[in-house]
PDB file of C-alpha atoms in Angstrom:
ATOM      1  CA  UNK A   1      -0.001  -0.014  -0.010  1.00 86.00           C
ATOM      2  CA  UNK A   2       1.392   3.367  -1.019  1.00 91.00           C
ATOM      3  CA  UNK A   3       4.431   1.903  -2.656  1.00 94.00           C
ATOM      4  CA  UNK A   4       4.322   4.312  -5.574  1.00 94.00           C
ATOM      5  CA  UNK A   5       3.941   7.231  -3.189  1.00 96.00           C
ATOM      6  CA  UNK A   6       7.183   6.488  -1.481  1.00 96.00           C
ATOM      7  CA  UNK A   7       9.360   4.549  -4.034  1.00 96.00           C
ATOM      8  CA  UNK A   8      10.802   7.697  -5.742  1.00 96.00           C
ATOM      9  CA  UNK A   9      12.070   9.108  -2.518  1.00 96.00           C
ATOM     10  CA  UNK A  10      13.516   5.689  -1.468  1.00 96.00           C
ATOM     11  CA  UNK A  11      15.450   5.415  -4.738  1.00 96.00           C
ATOM     12  CA  UNK A  12      16.597   8.961  -4.613  1.00 96.00           C
ATOM     13  CA  UNK A  13      17.958   8.713  -1.053  1.00 96.00           C
ATOM     14  CA  UNK A  14      19.714   5.374  -1.966  1.00 94.00           C
ATOM     15  CA  UNK A  15      21.464   6.822  -5.006  1.00 94.00           C
ATOM     16  CA  UNK A  16      22.589   9.962  -3.230  1.00 94.00           C
ATOM     17  CA  UNK A  17      23.885   8.164  -0.105  1.00 93.00           C
ATOM     18  CA  UNK A  18      25.440   4.841  -1.270  1.00 89.00           C
ATOM     19  CA  UNK A  19      27.660   3.808  -4.111  1.00 88.00           C
ATOM     20  CA  UNK A  20      27.054   0.104  -3.247  1.00 87.00           C
ATOM     21  CA  UNK A  21      23.696  -1.640  -3.866  1.00 91.00           C
ATOM     22  CA  UNK A  22      24.095  -4.946  -2.225  1.00 92.00           C
ATOM     23  CA  UNK A  23      21.186  -7.158  -1.315  1.00 92.00           C
ATOM     24  CA  UNK A  24      21.467  -6.201   2.321  1.00 95.00           C
ATOM     25  CA  UNK A  25      21.411  -2.538   1.605  1.00 95.00           C
ATOM     26  CA  UNK A  26      18.517  -2.786  -0.807  1.00 95.00           C
ATOM     27  CA  UNK A  27      16.543  -4.865   1.662  1.00 96.00           C
ATOM     28  CA  UNK A  28      17.180  -2.383   4.556  1.00 96.00           C
ATOM     29  CA  UNK A  29      16.008   0.520   2.368  1.00 96.00           C
ATOM     30  CA  UNK A  30      12.888  -1.239   1.295  1.00 97.00           C
ATOM     31  CA  UNK A  31      12.059  -1.933   4.957  1.00 97.00           C
ATOM     32  CA  UNK A  32      12.803   1.663   5.955  1.00 96.00           C
ATOM     33  CA  UNK A  33      10.480   3.071   3.185  1.00 97.00           C
ATOM     34  CA  UNK A  34       7.939   0.271   3.320  1.00 97.00           C
ATOM     35  CA  UNK A  35       8.242  -0.398  -0.427  1.00 97.00           C
ATOM     36  CA  UNK A  36       8.529  -3.557  -2.523  1.00 96.00           C
ATOM     37  CA  UNK A  37      12.220  -4.536  -2.593  1.00 95.00           C
ATOM     38  CA  UNK A  38      11.917  -6.144  -5.975  1.00 93.00           C
ATOM     39  CA  UNK A  39      10.223  -3.081  -7.697  1.00 94.00           C
ATOM     40  CA  UNK A  40      12.595  -0.702  -5.924  1.00 96.00           C
ATOM     41  CA  UNK A  41      15.588  -2.627  -7.159  1.00 94.00           C
ATOM     42  CA  UNK A  42      14.330  -2.451 -10.845  1.00 93.00           C
ATOM     43  CA  UNK A  43      13.944   1.269 -10.428  1.00 94.00           C
ATOM     44  CA  UNK A  44      17.528   1.575  -9.009  1.00 94.00           C
ATOM     45  CA  UNK A  45      18.999  -0.623 -11.811  1.00 93.00           C
ATOM     46  CA  UNK A  46      18.429   1.983 -14.475  1.00 90.00           C
ATOM     47  CA  UNK A  47      20.753   4.329 -12.635  1.00 92.00           C
ATOM     48  CA  UNK A  48      23.750   2.025 -11.912  1.00 90.00           C
ATOM     49  CA  UNK A  49      26.849   1.110 -13.753  1.00 91.00           C
ATOM     50  CA  UNK A  50      26.670  -2.696 -13.477  1.00 92.00           C
ATOM     51  CA  UNK A  51      23.940  -5.221 -12.717  1.00 92.00           C
ATOM     52  CA  UNK A  52      24.810  -8.770 -11.472  1.00 92.00           C
ATOM     53  CA  UNK A  53      21.941 -11.102 -12.303  1.00 92.00           C
ATOM     54  CA  UNK A  54      21.057 -14.615 -13.474  1.00 93.00           C
ATOM     55  CA  UNK A  55      20.947 -15.438 -17.230  1.00 90.00           C
ATOM     56  CA  UNK A  56      17.247 -15.297 -17.363  1.00 92.00           C
ATOM     57  CA  UNK A  57      16.964 -11.595 -16.674  1.00 93.00           C
ATOM     58  CA  UNK A  58      18.608 -11.054 -19.987  1.00 93.00           C
ATOM     59  CA  UNK A  59      17.748 -14.030 -22.261  1.00 94.00           C
ATOM     60  CA  UNK A  60      14.520 -15.530 -20.955  1.00 93.00           C
ATOM     61  CA  UNK A  61      11.453 -14.209 -22.830  1.00 87.00           C
ATOM     62  CA  UNK A  62       9.372 -14.618 -19.658  1.00 87.00           C
ATOM     63  CA  UNK A  63      11.728 -13.062 -17.156  1.00 88.00           C
ATOM     64  CA  UNK A  64      13.944 -10.591 -19.086  1.00 89.00           C
ATOM     65  CA  UNK A  65      14.020  -7.057 -17.721  1.00 89.00           C
ATOM     66  CA  UNK A  66      11.650  -5.260 -20.112  1.00 87.00           C
ATOM     67  CA  UNK A  67      12.886  -1.835 -19.288  1.00 87.00           C
ATOM     68  CA  UNK A  68      16.162  -2.852 -20.894  1.00 89.00           C
ATOM     69  CA  UNK A  69      15.298  -5.664 -23.304  1.00 85.00           C
ATOM     70  CA  UNK A  70      11.693  -5.297 -24.381  1.00 79.00           C
ATOM     71  CA  UNK A  71      11.045  -5.425 -28.175  1.00 76.00           C
ATOM     72  CA  UNK A  72      12.661  -2.468 -29.842  1.00 76.00           C
ATOM     73  CA  UNK A  73      14.849  -1.645 -26.830  1.00 78.00           C
ATOM     74  CA  UNK A  74      18.642  -1.562 -27.027  1.00 83.00           C
ATOM     75  CA  UNK A  75      21.359   0.128 -25.003  1.00 85.00           C
ATOM     76  CA  UNK A  76      25.152   0.647 -24.695  1.00 90.00           C
ATOM     77  CA  UNK A  77      25.409  -2.617 -22.800  1.00 93.00           C
ATOM     78  CA  UNK A  78      28.461  -4.854 -22.321  1.00 96.00           C
ATOM     79  CA  UNK A  79      27.389  -8.356 -21.313  1.00 96.00           C
ATOM     80  CA  UNK A  80      29.940 -10.330 -19.176  1.00 97.00           C
ATOM     81  CA  UNK A  81      28.695 -13.928 -19.377  1.00 96.00           C
ATOM     82  CA  UNK A  82      30.140 -16.011 -16.515  1.00 95.00           C
ATOM     83  CA  UNK A  83      29.911 -19.827 -16.478  1.00 93.00           C
ATOM     84  CA  UNK A  84      29.368 -19.559 -20.220  1.00 95.00           C
ATOM     85  CA  UNK A  85      29.498 -23.320 -20.654  1.00 94.00           C
ATOM     86  CA  UNK A  86      26.202 -23.486 -18.979  1.00 94.00           C
ATOM     87  CA  UNK A  87      24.444 -21.066 -21.264  1.00 95.00           C
ATOM     88  CA  UNK A  88      23.520 -23.495 -24.024  1.00 95.00           C
ATOM     89  CA  UNK A  89      21.662 -25.891 -21.823  1.00 96.00           C
ATOM     90  CA  UNK A  90      20.017 -23.013 -19.946  1.00 95.00           C
ATOM     91  CA  UNK A  91      18.959 -21.365 -23.174  1.00 96.00           C
ATOM     92  CA  UNK A  92      17.471 -24.693 -24.541  1.00 97.00           C
ATOM     93  CA  UNK A  93      15.235 -24.724 -21.496  1.00 95.00           C
ATOM     94  CA  UNK A  94      14.322 -21.014 -21.787  1.00 95.00           C
ATOM     95  CA  UNK A  95      13.279 -21.334 -25.444  1.00 97.00           C
ATOM     96  CA  UNK A  96      11.543 -24.716 -25.123  1.00 97.00           C
ATOM     97  CA  UNK A  97       8.030 -25.502 -23.922  1.00 97.00           C
ATOM     98  CA  UNK A  98       5.804 -28.421 -23.193  1.00 97.00           C
ATOM     99  CA  UNK A  99       2.201 -29.235 -22.330  1.00 98.00           C
ATOM    100  CA  UNK A 100       1.044 -32.073 -20.190  1.00 97.00           C
ATOM    101  CA  UNK A 101      -2.162 -33.998 -21.055  1.00 97.00           C
ATOM    102  CA  UNK A 102      -2.975 -34.527 -17.362  1.00 96.00           C
ATOM    103  CA  UNK A 103      -3.025 -30.713 -16.752  1.00 97.00           C
ATOM    104  CA  UNK A 104      -5.816 -30.362 -19.260  1.00 97.00           C
ATOM    105  CA  UNK A 105      -7.848 -33.085 -17.537  1.00 96.00           C
ATOM    106  CA  UNK A 106      -7.236 -31.676 -14.106  1.00 97.00           C
ATOM    107  CA  UNK A 107      -8.250 -28.122 -14.987  1.00 97.00           C
ATOM    108  CA  UNK A 108     -11.292 -29.517 -16.750  1.00 96.00           C
ATOM    109  CA  UNK A 109     -12.346 -31.273 -13.548  1.00 95.00           C
ATOM    110  CA  UNK A 110     -11.715 -28.038 -11.610  1.00 96.00           C
ATOM    111  CA  UNK A 111     -13.889 -25.791 -13.774  1.00 96.00           C
ATOM    112  CA  UNK A 112     -16.556 -28.100 -15.212  1.00 93.00           C
ATOM    113  CA  UNK A 113     -19.312 -26.910 -12.850  1.00 93.00           C
ATOM    114  CA  UNK A 114     -18.150 -23.340 -13.014  1.00 93.00           C
ATOM    115  CA  UNK A 115     -17.673 -22.826 -16.722  1.00 95.00           C
ATOM    116  CA  UNK A 116     -19.037 -25.324 -19.213  1.00 95.00           C
ATOM    117  CA  UNK A 117     -17.596 -23.465 -22.288  1.00 95.00           C
ATOM    118  CA  UNK A 118     -14.086 -23.535 -20.896  1.00 97.00           C
ATOM    119  CA  UNK A 119     -14.443 -27.199 -19.914  1.00 97.00           C
ATOM    120  CA  UNK A 120     -15.479 -27.982 -23.536  1.00 97.00           C
ATOM    121  CA  UNK A 121     -12.379 -26.337 -24.898  1.00 97.00           C
ATOM    122  CA  UNK A 122     -10.173 -28.201 -22.375  1.00 97.00           C
ATOM    123  CA  UNK A 123     -11.887 -31.418 -23.425  1.00 97.00           C
ATOM    124  CA  UNK A 124     -11.060 -30.768 -27.046  1.00 97.00           C
ATOM    125  CA  UNK A 125      -7.507 -30.329 -26.410  1.00 97.00           C
ATOM    126  CA  UNK A 126      -7.375 -33.390 -24.066  1.00 96.00           C
ATOM    127  CA  UNK A 127      -8.835 -35.599 -26.830  1.00 96.00           C
ATOM    128  CA  UNK A 128      -6.131 -34.567 -29.259  1.00 97.00           C
ATOM    129  CA  UNK A 129      -3.406 -35.263 -26.729  1.00 97.00           C
ATOM    130  CA  UNK A 130      -5.072 -38.625 -25.906  1.00 96.00           C
ATOM    131  CA  UNK A 131      -4.772 -39.591 -29.554  1.00 96.00           C
ATOM    132  CA  UNK A 132      -1.104 -38.806 -29.616  1.00 96.00           C
ATOM    133  CA  UNK A 133      -0.655 -40.653 -26.251  1.00 96.00           C
ATOM    134  CA  UNK A 134      -2.061 -43.875 -27.710  1.00 95.00           C
ATOM    135  CA  UNK A 135       0.492 -43.755 -30.512  1.00 94.00           C
ATOM    136  CA  UNK A 136       3.416 -43.171 -28.197  1.00 93.00           C
ATOM    137  CA  UNK A 137       5.327 -45.925 -26.190  1.00 89.00           C
ATOM    138  CA  UNK A 138       8.259 -43.948 -24.851  1.00 93.00           C
ATOM    139  CA  UNK A 139       9.118 -41.098 -27.350  1.00 93.00           C
ATOM    140  CA  UNK A 140       7.776 -40.072 -30.691  1.00 96.00           C
ATOM    141  CA  UNK A 141       9.193 -37.445 -32.998  1.00 97.00           C
ATOM    142  CA  UNK A 142       6.331 -35.476 -34.512  1.00 97.00           C
ATOM    143  CA  UNK A 143       6.243 -33.596 -37.796  1.00 95.00           C
ATOM    144  CA  UNK A 144       3.760 -31.030 -36.545  1.00 95.00           C
ATOM    145  CA  UNK A 145       1.377 -30.070 -33.865  1.00 97.00           C
ATOM    146  CA  UNK A 146      -0.511 -27.380 -35.810  1.00 97.00           C
ATOM    147  CA  UNK A 147      -3.892 -29.164 -35.103  1.00 96.00           C
ATOM    148  CA  UNK A 148      -3.096 -28.852 -31.231  1.00 97.00           C
ATOM    149  CA  UNK A 149      -2.064 -25.198 -31.679  1.00 98.00           C
ATOM    150  CA  UNK A 150      -5.403 -24.270 -33.327  1.00 97.00           C
ATOM    151  CA  UNK A 151      -7.249 -25.891 -30.441  1.00 97.00           C
ATOM    152  CA  UNK A 152      -5.049 -24.042 -28.010  1.00 97.00           C
ATOM    153  CA  UNK A 153      -5.978 -20.629 -29.702  1.00 97.00           C
ATOM    154  CA  UNK A 154      -9.543 -21.363 -28.947  1.00 95.00           C
ATOM    155  CA  UNK A 155      -8.770 -22.393 -25.415  1.00 97.00           C
ATOM    156  CA  UNK A 156      -6.520 -19.411 -24.771  1.00 97.00           C
ATOM    157  CA  UNK A 157      -9.313 -16.780 -25.269  1.00 96.00           C
ATOM    158  CA  UNK A 158     -11.579 -18.869 -22.996  1.00 97.00           C
ATOM    159  CA  UNK A 159      -8.836 -18.945 -20.349  1.00 97.00           C
ATOM    160  CA  UNK A 160      -8.421 -15.295 -20.430  1.00 97.00           C
ATOM    161  CA  UNK A 161     -12.176 -14.673 -20.097  1.00 96.00           C
ATOM    162  CA  UNK A 162     -12.458 -17.077 -17.244  1.00 96.00           C
ATOM    163  CA  UNK A 163      -9.513 -15.416 -15.353  1.00 96.00           C
ATOM    164  CA  UNK A 164     -11.178 -12.009 -15.667  1.00 96.00           C
ATOM    165  CA  UNK A 165     -14.471 -13.354 -14.279  1.00 94.00           C
ATOM    166  CA  UNK A 166     -13.380 -15.845 -11.627  1.00 93.00           C
ATOM    167  CA  UNK A 167     -13.817 -14.693  -8.070  1.00 92.00           C
ATOM    168  CA  UNK A 168     -12.609 -17.900  -6.359  1.00 93.00           C
ATOM    169  CA  UNK A 169      -9.019 -17.122  -5.582  1.00 93.00           C
ATOM    170  CA  UNK A 170      -7.638 -20.694  -5.110  1.00 93.00           C
ATOM    171  CA  UNK A 171      -9.280 -21.743  -8.369  1.00 95.00           C
ATOM    172  CA  UNK A 172      -8.033 -18.789 -10.174  1.00 95.00           C
ATOM    173  CA  UNK A 173      -4.518 -19.261  -9.003  1.00 96.00           C
ATOM    174  CA  UNK A 174      -4.474 -22.907 -10.394  1.00 96.00           C
ATOM    175  CA  UNK A 175      -5.979 -21.910 -13.695  1.00 97.00           C
ATOM    176  CA  UNK A 176      -3.562 -18.918 -13.956  1.00 97.00           C
ATOM    177  CA  UNK A 177      -0.508 -21.317 -13.602  1.00 97.00           C
ATOM    178  CA  UNK A 178      -1.911 -23.505 -16.339  1.00 97.00           C
ATOM    179  CA  UNK A 179      -2.644 -20.365 -18.471  1.00 97.00           C
ATOM    180  CA  UNK A 180       1.066 -19.403 -18.310  1.00 96.00           C
ATOM    181  CA  UNK A 181       2.076 -22.868 -19.514  1.00 97.00           C
ATOM    182  CA  UNK A 182      -0.318 -22.704 -22.488  1.00 98.00           C
ATOM    183  CA  UNK A 183       0.916 -19.139 -23.343  1.00 97.00           C
ATOM    184  CA  UNK A 184       4.521 -20.265 -23.234  1.00 96.00           C
ATOM    185  CA  UNK A 185       3.779 -23.171 -25.499  1.00 97.00           C
ATOM    186  CA  UNK A 186       2.011 -20.940 -28.030  1.00 97.00           C
ATOM    187  CA  UNK A 187       4.824 -18.376 -27.934  1.00 95.00           C
ATOM    188  CA  UNK A 188       7.442 -21.080 -28.643  1.00 96.00           C
ATOM    189  CA  UNK A 189       5.319 -22.473 -31.355  1.00 97.00           C
ATOM    190  CA  UNK A 190       5.192 -19.157 -33.098  1.00 96.00           C
ATOM    191  CA  UNK A 191       9.016 -19.115 -33.127  1.00 93.00           C
ATOM    192  CA  UNK A 192       9.502 -22.708 -34.428  1.00 96.00           C
ATOM    193  CA  UNK A 193      12.223 -23.115 -37.116  1.00 95.00           C
ATOM    194  CA  UNK A 194      14.776 -25.611 -38.159  1.00 96.00           C
ATOM    195  CA  UNK A 195      16.471 -25.399 -34.806  1.00 97.00           C
ATOM    196  CA  UNK A 196      13.602 -27.110 -33.079  1.00 98.00           C
ATOM    197  CA  UNK A 197      12.402 -30.652 -32.624  1.00 98.00           C
ATOM    198  CA  UNK A 198       8.845 -31.641 -31.781  1.00 98.00           C
ATOM    199  CA  UNK A 199       8.305 -34.776 -29.839  1.00 98.00           C
ATOM    200  CA  UNK A 200       5.842 -36.621 -27.494  1.00 97.00           C
ATOM    201  CA  UNK A 201       7.064 -38.375 -24.304  1.00 96.00           C
ATOM    202  CA  UNK A 202       5.623 -40.838 -21.746  1.00 95.00           C
ATOM    203  CA  UNK A 203       7.284 -40.115 -18.456  1.00 92.00           C
ATOM    204  CA  UNK A 204       7.936 -42.657 -15.726  1.00 89.00           C
ATOM    205  CA  UNK A 205       5.320 -40.892 -13.635  1.00 90.00           C
ATOM    206  CA  UNK A 206       2.701 -41.787 -16.264  1.00 90.00           C
ATOM    207  CA  UNK A 207       2.311 -38.260 -17.523  1.00 94.00           C
ATOM    208  CA  UNK A 208       2.144 -37.635 -21.191  1.00 97.00           C
ATOM    209  CA  UNK A 209       3.820 -34.490 -22.662  1.00 97.00           C
ATOM    210  CA  UNK A 210       4.301 -32.793 -25.998  1.00 98.00           C
ATOM    211  CA  UNK A 211       7.476 -30.809 -26.127  1.00 98.00           C
ATOM    212  CA  UNK A 212       8.811 -28.092 -28.447  1.00 98.00           C
ATOM    213  CA  UNK A 213      12.505 -28.508 -27.954  1.00 98.00           C
ATOM    214  CA  UNK A 214      15.036 -25.860 -28.946  1.00 98.00           C
ATOM    215  CA  UNK A 215      18.041 -27.957 -29.937  1.00 97.00           C
ATOM    216  CA  UNK A 216      20.091 -24.995 -31.053  1.00 97.00           C
ATOM    217  CA  UNK A 217      19.340 -21.729 -29.253  1.00 97.00           C
ATOM    218  CA  UNK A 218      22.081 -19.675 -31.008  1.00 96.00           C
ATOM    219  CA  UNK A 219      19.651 -17.480 -33.022  1.00 94.00           C
ATOM    220  CA  UNK A 220      17.463 -16.829 -30.080  1.00 93.00           C
ATOM    221  CA  UNK A 221      20.410 -15.814 -27.872  1.00 95.00           C
ATOM    222  CA  UNK A 222      21.715 -13.577 -30.632  1.00 94.00           C
ATOM    223  CA  UNK A 223      18.474 -11.655 -30.620  1.00 91.00           C
ATOM    224  CA  UNK A 224      19.239 -10.562 -27.044  1.00 91.00           C
ATOM    225  CA  UNK A 225      22.925 -10.148 -27.428  1.00 94.00           C
ATOM    226  CA  UNK A 226      22.163  -7.702 -30.331  1.00 93.00           C
ATOM    227  CA  UNK A 227      20.500  -5.433 -27.785  1.00 92.00           C
ATOM    228  CA  UNK A 228      23.943  -4.519 -26.477  1.00 93.00           C
ATOM    229  CA  UNK A 229      27.229  -3.432 -27.915  1.00 94.00           C
ATOM    230  CA  UNK A 230      29.434  -6.499 -27.171  1.00 94.00           C
ATOM    231  CA  UNK A 231      29.704  -9.581 -25.106  1.00 96.00           C
ATOM    232  CA  UNK A 232      32.515 -11.356 -23.248  1.00 97.00           C
ATOM    233  CA  UNK A 233      32.040 -15.021 -22.561  1.00 96.00           C
ATOM    234  CA  UNK A 234      34.189 -16.556 -19.908  1.00 94.00           C
ATOM    235  CA  UNK A 235      34.227 -19.651 -17.696  1.00 89.00           C
TER     236      UNK A 235
END
């Protein structure tokens, strides 16, 4: 409450009284001014010379810092990539996505008495995934999942409507988590190219997944590296 009334003063005081922005100093300042430490840190970051952070704050489309790396944004950045040997595997995960058949079934059971239209869309997706599951023993490479993507488009709009209307907090929270998974799958699908492999998988747990796997993330990484001036990789 009142975060935006106080955060500018908190940031100004921090910038004029300290050259170091350690975790401890940031936490102490947030407590003093009763502001969100994460949001205050983001505001402070635009004024500093260097930011130390995890890979995902630069490269992950779901977590990158939009004030620096949103579409169309670039800057005079020098990227220092430590532990560079880990970047390929991390990037493969960032630019890959999967959907789990059981999730569609679980959400359908959750909402079927609340929203029949949403339940119907979930059932349509579940049936397509069930057909793929019956063809898969362990793994199966797939040529295309365009038929699933089309059903997800219909589902996506119903999920958005449901989340706007739902007043039951626990139910909304569960559906929201599922919504993000669907959104990520659709985002990755829109970026499919020769660097991806599509496959289905039966996990030991009994869950069935369809995965869009980014085998070679070089092009996606380059999109973000191009937002700066240069990069130094070291390990």
